[in-house]
């Protein structure tokens, strides 16, 4: 049976676990109506457009 020769250091263990804590930039898409940046599957904050219709009134 395989046995490790040396103890894994705290730094090595913690750096391996910390790789899952990375922050990623939020996803962005473009509004087809006004070409403003927005999050996917959400109402456009600039014009109120969502799925081929005006969902909210933005004035």
C-alpha positions as MATLAB code, in Angstrom:
seq = 'XXXXXXXXXXXXXXXXXXXXXXXXXXXXXXXXXXXXXXXXXXXXXXXXXXXXXXXXXXX';
ca = [
       0.000    0.000    0.000;
       1.337    3.463   -0.879;
       2.339    5.637    2.065;
       3.603    9.240    1.857;
       7.311    9.602    2.681;
       6.981   13.080    4.204;
       4.264   15.052    5.962;
       2.500   17.582    3.701;
       3.231   21.084    4.997;
       0.494   23.462    6.130;
       1.434   25.868    3.342;
       1.042   23.215    0.657;
      -2.327   22.066    2.042;
      -3.677   25.576    2.443;
      -2.569   26.726   -0.993;
      -4.269   23.707   -2.558;
      -7.513   24.475   -0.723;
      -7.288   28.193   -1.481;
      -7.399   27.562   -5.226;
     -11.177   27.051   -4.904;
     -11.630   30.490   -3.289;
     -10.828   32.503   -6.419;
     -13.215   35.297   -7.284;
     -14.427   35.363  -10.856;
     -15.787   38.326  -12.761;
     -19.585   38.240  -13.188;
     -20.888   37.145  -16.572;
     -21.862   39.949  -18.950;
     -23.952   40.070  -22.105;
     -25.173   42.844  -24.387;
     -28.748   44.078  -24.578;
     -30.073   43.510  -28.119;
     -32.178   46.679  -27.973;
     -29.829   49.340  -26.592;
     -26.444   47.527  -26.642;
     -25.814   48.213  -22.950;
     -23.919   45.694  -20.813;
     -26.179   43.569  -18.594;
     -26.177   40.258  -16.755;
     -27.557   37.308  -18.740;
     -31.172   36.227  -18.088;
     -32.017   39.565  -16.486;
     -33.919   42.720  -17.410;
     -31.764   45.416  -18.968;
     -31.319   48.237  -16.473;
     -30.905   50.852  -19.183;
     -34.046   50.232  -21.268;
     -36.117   47.583  -19.424;
     -36.032   45.069  -22.295;
     -36.266   41.316  -21.585;
     -37.127   38.416  -23.928;
     -38.522   40.419  -26.868;
     -40.658   42.790  -24.801;
     -40.454   45.679  -22.368;
     -40.648   44.115  -18.908;
     -40.331   47.272  -16.803;
     -40.751   50.997  -17.370;
     -37.384   52.745  -17.085;
     -37.651   56.504  -17.327;
];
